[in-house]
CSV table of C-alpha atoms and ligand atoms in Angstrom, one decimal:
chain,number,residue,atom,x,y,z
P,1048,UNK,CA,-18.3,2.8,23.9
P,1049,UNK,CA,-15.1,1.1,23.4
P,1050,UNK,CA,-14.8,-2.6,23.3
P,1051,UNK,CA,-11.9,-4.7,23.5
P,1052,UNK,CA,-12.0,-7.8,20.9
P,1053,UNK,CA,-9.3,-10.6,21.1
P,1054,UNK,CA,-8.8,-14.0,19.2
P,1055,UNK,CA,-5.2,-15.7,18.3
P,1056,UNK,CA,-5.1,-14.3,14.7
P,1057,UNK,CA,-7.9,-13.5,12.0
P,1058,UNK,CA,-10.5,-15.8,13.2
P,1059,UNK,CA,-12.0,-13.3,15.7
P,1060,UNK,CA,-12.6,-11.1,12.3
P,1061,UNK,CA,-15.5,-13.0,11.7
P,1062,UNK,CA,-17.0,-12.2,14.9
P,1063,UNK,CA,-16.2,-8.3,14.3
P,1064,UNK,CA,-17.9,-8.3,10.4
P,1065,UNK,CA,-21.4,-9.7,12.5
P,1066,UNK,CA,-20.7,-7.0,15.4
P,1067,UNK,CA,-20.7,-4.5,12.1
P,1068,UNK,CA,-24.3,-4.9,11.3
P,1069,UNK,CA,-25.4,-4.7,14.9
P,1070,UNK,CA,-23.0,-2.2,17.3
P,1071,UNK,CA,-22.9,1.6,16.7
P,1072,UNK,CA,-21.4,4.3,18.0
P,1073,UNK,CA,-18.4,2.5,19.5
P,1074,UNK,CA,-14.6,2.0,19.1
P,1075,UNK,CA,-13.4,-1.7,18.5
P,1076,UNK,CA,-9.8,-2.5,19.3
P,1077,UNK,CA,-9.0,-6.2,17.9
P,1078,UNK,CA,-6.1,-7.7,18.9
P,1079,UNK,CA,-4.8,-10.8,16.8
P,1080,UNK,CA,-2.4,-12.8,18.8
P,1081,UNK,CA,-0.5,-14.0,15.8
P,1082,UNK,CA,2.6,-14.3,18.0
P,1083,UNK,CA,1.4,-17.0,20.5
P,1084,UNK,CA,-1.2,-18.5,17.5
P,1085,UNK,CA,-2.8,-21.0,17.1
P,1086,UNK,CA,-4.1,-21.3,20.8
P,1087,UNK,CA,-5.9,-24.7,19.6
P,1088,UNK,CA,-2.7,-26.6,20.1
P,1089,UNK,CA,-1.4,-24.7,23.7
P,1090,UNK,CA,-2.2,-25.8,27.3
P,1091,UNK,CA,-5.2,-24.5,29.2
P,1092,UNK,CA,-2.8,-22.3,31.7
P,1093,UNK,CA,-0.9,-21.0,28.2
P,1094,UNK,CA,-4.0,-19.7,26.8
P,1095,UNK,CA,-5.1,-18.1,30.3
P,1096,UNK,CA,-1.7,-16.3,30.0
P,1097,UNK,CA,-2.6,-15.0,26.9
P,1098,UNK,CA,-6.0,-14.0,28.0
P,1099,UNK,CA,-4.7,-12.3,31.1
P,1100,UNK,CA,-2.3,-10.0,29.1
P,1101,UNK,CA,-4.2,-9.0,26.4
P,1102,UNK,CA,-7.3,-7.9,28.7
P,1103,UNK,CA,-4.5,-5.6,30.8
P,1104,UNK,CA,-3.2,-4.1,27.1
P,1105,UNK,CA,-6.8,-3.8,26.4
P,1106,UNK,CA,-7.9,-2.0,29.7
P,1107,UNK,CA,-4.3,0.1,30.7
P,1108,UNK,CA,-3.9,1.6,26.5
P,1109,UNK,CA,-7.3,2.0,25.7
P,1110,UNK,CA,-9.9,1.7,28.5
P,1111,UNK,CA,-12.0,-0.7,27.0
P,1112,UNK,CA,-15.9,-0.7,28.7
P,1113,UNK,CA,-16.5,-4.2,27.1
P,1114,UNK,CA,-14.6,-7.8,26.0
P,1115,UNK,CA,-15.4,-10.0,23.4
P,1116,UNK,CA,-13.1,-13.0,23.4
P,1117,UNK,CA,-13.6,-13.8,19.8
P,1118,UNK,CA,-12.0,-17.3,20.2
P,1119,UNK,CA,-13.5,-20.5,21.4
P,1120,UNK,CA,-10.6,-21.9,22.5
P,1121,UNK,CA,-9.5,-18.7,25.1
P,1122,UNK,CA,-13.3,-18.5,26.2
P,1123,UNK,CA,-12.9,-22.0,27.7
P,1124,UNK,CA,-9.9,-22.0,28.9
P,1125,UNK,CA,-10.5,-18.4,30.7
P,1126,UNK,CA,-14.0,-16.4,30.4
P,1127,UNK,CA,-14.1,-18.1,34.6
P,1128,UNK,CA,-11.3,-16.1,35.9
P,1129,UNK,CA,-11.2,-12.8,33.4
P,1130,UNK,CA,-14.8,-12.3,35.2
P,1131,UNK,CA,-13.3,-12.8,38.2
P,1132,UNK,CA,-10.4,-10.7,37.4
P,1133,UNK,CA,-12.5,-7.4,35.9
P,1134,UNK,CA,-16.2,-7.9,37.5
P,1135,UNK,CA,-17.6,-4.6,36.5
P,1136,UNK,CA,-15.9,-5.5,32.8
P,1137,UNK,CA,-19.3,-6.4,30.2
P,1138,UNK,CA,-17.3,-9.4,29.2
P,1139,UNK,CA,-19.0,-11.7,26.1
P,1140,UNK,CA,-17.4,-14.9,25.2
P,1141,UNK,CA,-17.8,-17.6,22.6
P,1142,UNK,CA,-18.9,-21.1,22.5
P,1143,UNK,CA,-19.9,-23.6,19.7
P,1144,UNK,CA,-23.2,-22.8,18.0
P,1145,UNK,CA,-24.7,-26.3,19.4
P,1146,UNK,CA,-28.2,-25.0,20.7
P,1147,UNK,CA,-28.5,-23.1,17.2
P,1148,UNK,CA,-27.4,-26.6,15.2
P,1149,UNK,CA,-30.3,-28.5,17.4
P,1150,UNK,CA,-32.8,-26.2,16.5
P,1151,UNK,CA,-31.8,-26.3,12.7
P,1152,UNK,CA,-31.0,-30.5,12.2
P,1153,UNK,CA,-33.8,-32.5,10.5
P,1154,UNK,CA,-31.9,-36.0,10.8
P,1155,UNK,CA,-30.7,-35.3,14.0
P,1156,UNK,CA,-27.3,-35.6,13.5
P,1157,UNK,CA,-25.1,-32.5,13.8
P,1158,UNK,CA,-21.4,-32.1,13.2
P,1159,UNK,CA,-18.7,-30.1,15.3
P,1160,UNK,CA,-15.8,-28.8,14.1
P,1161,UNK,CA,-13.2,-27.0,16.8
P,1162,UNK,CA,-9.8,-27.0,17.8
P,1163,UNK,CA,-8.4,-29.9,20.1
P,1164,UNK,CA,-8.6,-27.4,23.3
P,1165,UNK,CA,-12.1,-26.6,22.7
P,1166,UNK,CA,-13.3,-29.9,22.0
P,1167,UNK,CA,-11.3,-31.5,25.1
P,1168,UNK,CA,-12.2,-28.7,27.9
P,1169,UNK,CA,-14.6,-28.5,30.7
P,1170,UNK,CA,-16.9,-25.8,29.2
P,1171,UNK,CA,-17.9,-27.8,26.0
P,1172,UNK,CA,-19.0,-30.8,28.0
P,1173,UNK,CA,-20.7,-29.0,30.3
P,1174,UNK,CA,-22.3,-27.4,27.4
P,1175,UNK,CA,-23.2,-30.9,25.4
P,1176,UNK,CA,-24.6,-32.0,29.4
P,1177,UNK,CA,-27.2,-29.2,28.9
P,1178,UNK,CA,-28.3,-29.9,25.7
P,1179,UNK,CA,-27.6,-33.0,24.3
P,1180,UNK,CA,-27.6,-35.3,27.3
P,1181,UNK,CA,-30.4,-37.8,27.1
P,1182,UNK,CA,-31.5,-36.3,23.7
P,1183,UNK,CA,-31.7,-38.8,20.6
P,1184,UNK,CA,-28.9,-36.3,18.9
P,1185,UNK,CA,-25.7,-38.0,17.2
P,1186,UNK,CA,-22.5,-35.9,17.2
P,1187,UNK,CA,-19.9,-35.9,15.0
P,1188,UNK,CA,-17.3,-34.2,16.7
P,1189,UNK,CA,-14.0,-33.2,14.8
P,1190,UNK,CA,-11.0,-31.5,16.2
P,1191,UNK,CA,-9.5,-30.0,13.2
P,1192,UNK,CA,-5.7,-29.6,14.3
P,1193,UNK,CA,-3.9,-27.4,11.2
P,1194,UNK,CA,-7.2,-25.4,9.6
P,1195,UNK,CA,-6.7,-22.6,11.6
P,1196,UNK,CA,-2.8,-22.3,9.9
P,1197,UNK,CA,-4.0,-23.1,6.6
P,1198,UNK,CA,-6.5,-20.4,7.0
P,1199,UNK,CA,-4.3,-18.0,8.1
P,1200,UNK,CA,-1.8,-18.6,5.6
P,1201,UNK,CA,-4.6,-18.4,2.9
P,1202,UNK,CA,-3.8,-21.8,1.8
P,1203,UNK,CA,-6.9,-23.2,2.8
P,1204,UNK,CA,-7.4,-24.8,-1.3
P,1205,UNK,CA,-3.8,-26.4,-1.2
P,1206,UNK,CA,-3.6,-30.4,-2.0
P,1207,UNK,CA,-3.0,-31.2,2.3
P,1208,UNK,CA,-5.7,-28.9,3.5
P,1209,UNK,CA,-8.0,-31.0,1.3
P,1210,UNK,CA,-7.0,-33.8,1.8
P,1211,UNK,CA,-7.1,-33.2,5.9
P,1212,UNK,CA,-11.0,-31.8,5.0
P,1213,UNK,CA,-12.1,-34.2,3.0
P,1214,UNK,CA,-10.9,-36.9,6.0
P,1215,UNK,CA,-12.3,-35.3,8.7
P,1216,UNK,CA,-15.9,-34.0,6.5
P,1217,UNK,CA,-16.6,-37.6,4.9
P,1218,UNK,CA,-17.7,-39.3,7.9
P,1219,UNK,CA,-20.1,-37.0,8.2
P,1220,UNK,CA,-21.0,-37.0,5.0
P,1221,UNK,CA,-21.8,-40.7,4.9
P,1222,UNK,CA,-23.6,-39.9,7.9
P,1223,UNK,CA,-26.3,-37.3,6.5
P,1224,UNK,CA,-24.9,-34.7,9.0
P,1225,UNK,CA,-27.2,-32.0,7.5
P,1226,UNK,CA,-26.1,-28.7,10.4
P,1227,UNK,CA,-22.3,-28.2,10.7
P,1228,UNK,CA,-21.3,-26.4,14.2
P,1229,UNK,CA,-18.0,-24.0,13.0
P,1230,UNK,CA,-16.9,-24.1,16.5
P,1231,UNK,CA,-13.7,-22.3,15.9
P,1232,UNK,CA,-14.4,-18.2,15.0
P,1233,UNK,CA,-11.4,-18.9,11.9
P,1234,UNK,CA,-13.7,-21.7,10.4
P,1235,UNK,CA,-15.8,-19.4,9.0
P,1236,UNK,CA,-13.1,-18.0,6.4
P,1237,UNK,CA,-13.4,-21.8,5.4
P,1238,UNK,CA,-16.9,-22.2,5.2
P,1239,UNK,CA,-17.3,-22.2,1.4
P,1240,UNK,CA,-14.5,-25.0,1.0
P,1241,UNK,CA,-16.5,-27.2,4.3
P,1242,UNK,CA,-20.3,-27.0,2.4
P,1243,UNK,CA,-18.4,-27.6,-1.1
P,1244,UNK,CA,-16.8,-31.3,0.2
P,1245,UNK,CA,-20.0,-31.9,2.1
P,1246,UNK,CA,-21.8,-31.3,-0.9
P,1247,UNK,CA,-24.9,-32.1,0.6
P,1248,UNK,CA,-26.6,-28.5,1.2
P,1249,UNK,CA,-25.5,-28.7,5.3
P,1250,UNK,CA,-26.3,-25.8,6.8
P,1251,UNK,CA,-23.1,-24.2,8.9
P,1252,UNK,CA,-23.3,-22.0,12.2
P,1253,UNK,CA,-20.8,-20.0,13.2
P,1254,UNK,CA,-21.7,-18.0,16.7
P,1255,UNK,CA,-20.8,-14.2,15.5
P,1256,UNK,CA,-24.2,-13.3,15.2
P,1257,UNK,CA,-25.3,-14.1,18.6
P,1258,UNK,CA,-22.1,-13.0,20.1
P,1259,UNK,CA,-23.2,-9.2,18.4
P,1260,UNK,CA,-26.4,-9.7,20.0
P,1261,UNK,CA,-25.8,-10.7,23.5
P,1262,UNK,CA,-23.2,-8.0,23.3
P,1263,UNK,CA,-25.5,-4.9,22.0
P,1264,UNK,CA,-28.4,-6.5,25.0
P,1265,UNK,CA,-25.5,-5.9,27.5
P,1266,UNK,CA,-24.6,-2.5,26.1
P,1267,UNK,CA,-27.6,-1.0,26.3
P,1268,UNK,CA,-28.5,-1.8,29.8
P,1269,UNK,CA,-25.4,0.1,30.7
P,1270,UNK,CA,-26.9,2.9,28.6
P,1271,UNK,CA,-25.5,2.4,25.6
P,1272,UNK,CA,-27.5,4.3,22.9
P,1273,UNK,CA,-26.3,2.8,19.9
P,1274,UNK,CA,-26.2,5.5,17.3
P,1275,UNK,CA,-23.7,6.7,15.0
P,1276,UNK,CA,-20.7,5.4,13.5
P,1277,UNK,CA,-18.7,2.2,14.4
P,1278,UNK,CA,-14.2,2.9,14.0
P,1279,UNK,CA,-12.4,-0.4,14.0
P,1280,UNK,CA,-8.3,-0.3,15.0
P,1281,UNK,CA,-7.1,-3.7,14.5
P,1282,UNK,CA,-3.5,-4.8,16.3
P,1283,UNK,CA,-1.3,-7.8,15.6
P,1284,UNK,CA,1.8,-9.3,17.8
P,1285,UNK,CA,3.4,-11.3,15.4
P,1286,UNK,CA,2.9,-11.6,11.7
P,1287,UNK,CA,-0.1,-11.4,10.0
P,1288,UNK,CA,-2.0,-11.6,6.6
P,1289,UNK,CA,-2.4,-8.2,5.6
P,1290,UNK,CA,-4.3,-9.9,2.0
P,1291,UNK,CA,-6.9,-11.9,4.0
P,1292,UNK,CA,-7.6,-8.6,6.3
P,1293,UNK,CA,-8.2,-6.6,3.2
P,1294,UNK,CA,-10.6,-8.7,2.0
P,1295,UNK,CA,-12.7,-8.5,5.0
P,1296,UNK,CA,-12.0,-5.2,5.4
P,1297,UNK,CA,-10.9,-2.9,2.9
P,1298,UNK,CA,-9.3,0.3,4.0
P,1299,UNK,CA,-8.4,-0.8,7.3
P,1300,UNK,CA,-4.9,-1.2,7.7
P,1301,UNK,CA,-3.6,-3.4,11.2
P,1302,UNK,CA,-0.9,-2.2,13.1
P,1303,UNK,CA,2.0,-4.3,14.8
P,1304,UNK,CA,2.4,-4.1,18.8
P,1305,UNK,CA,4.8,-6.9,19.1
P,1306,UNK,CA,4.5,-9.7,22.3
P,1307,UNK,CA,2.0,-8.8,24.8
P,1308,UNK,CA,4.4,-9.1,27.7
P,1309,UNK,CA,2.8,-7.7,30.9
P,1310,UNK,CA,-0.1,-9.1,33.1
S,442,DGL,N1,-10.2,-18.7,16.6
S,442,DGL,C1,-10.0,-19.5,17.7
S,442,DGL,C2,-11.2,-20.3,18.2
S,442,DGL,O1,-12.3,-19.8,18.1
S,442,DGL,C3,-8.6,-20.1,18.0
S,442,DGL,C4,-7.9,-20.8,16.9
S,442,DGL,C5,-6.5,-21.2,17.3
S,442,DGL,O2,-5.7,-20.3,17.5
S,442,DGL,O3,-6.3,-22.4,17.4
S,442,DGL,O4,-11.0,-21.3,18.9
């Protein structure tokens, strides 16, 4: 099986370490698209763009069977038209962990961290209309404009991404927000910093592990057996932080591709 896996940068990592302890016998081809990162901050149509070409590279170099868009922010702005694009594509996208959160909160109030284009599109609300609407549920919604930078540039513990954290978190804090939705596949590479200035034991939910599962339901009734090993080839279009993708995977080495330029 080979599956295509995309995000802007390292974030969609996060979603490949779950798929690790749940996929077999497949090749993953990740493709950080460091050169057009962060998405968070670009227009809807900019991020469909990106979607578009990187599902083509996908699909003309390696034949990919399956899609995970690894990103929360490209999932909204284009999961509608890649599956109208490549219908007989398995394609799995990513939203924020809210129906996870509601099961888990005891005071009822859950926080949501994502980037401004996730928080702001048509697919979250219609989301929050299906699960929260009419529910005695208080949100704390943050669009954390920056993080995904500071994570990529592993300088997530430096004096202005604390100081940017400890603005957006203490509201919530204050608030006794006890289930934190990381609504951005990057946020958890912060996660430790995010429980440590909510110092409160909140429980956060990233959406990796569901992703892996919907994914391996979807594989198998194509077939899919689901034995044997598991080869990750990871690709980057701009710069990248070699450091940060040894220590989630050690021995695997990324290799440069430059812009994705054709649709
Ligand atoms: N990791 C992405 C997400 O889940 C995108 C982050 C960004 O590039 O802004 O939304």
């Amino acid at each position: 099986m080979k599956i295509g896996v995309f995000d802007s940068g390292l974030g969609g990592l996060t979603v490949v370490q779950a798929m690790l302890g749940i996929i077999r016998d497949a090749d993953i081809f990740y493709v950080a698209d460091t050169f057009n990162a962060p998405y968070g901050e670009k227009t809807s149509k900019e991020i469909l763009d990106y979607s578009l070409k990187i599902t083509n590279y996908l699909i003309v170099q390696y034949q990919i069977e399956a899609l995970v868009v690894a990103c929360n922010t490209a999932t909204s702005a284009s999961i509608k038209q890649l599956r109208k694009k490549y219908p007989k594509l398995v394609i799995i996208g990513t939203e924020p962990a809210v129906k996870s959160a509601l099961e888990l909160t005891k005071t009822s109030k859950i926080g949501v961290l994502a980037t401004p284009a996730t928080l702001s599109g048509d697919k979250y609300q219609c989301l929050l209309d299906n699960l929260v609407k009419g529910r005695d549920i208080k949100l704390y919604e943050q669009a954390c404009a920056g993080l995904v930078e500071h994570i990529e540039n592993d300088t997530l513990k430096s004096e202005e991404s604390l100081r940017l954290l400890e603005k957006w978190l203490k509201p919530m804090r204050e608030a006794k927000v006890d289930s934190m939705v990381l609504g951005c596949t990057h946020y958890p590479l912060a996660r430790k910093v995010i429980e440590d200035i909510m110092d409160n034991g909140v429980k956060c939910i990233d959406s990796g592990h569901a992703i892996s599962k919907h994914l391996l339901t979807r594989l198998k009734e194509q077939g899919h057996k689901n034995e044997g090993k598991l080869t990750l080839h990871l690709f980057h279009t701009g710069e990248i932080n070699q450091i940060l993708i040894q220590k989630l995977f050690p021995y695997v080495c990324s290799e440069y591709i430059g812009k994705i330029e054709k649709n």
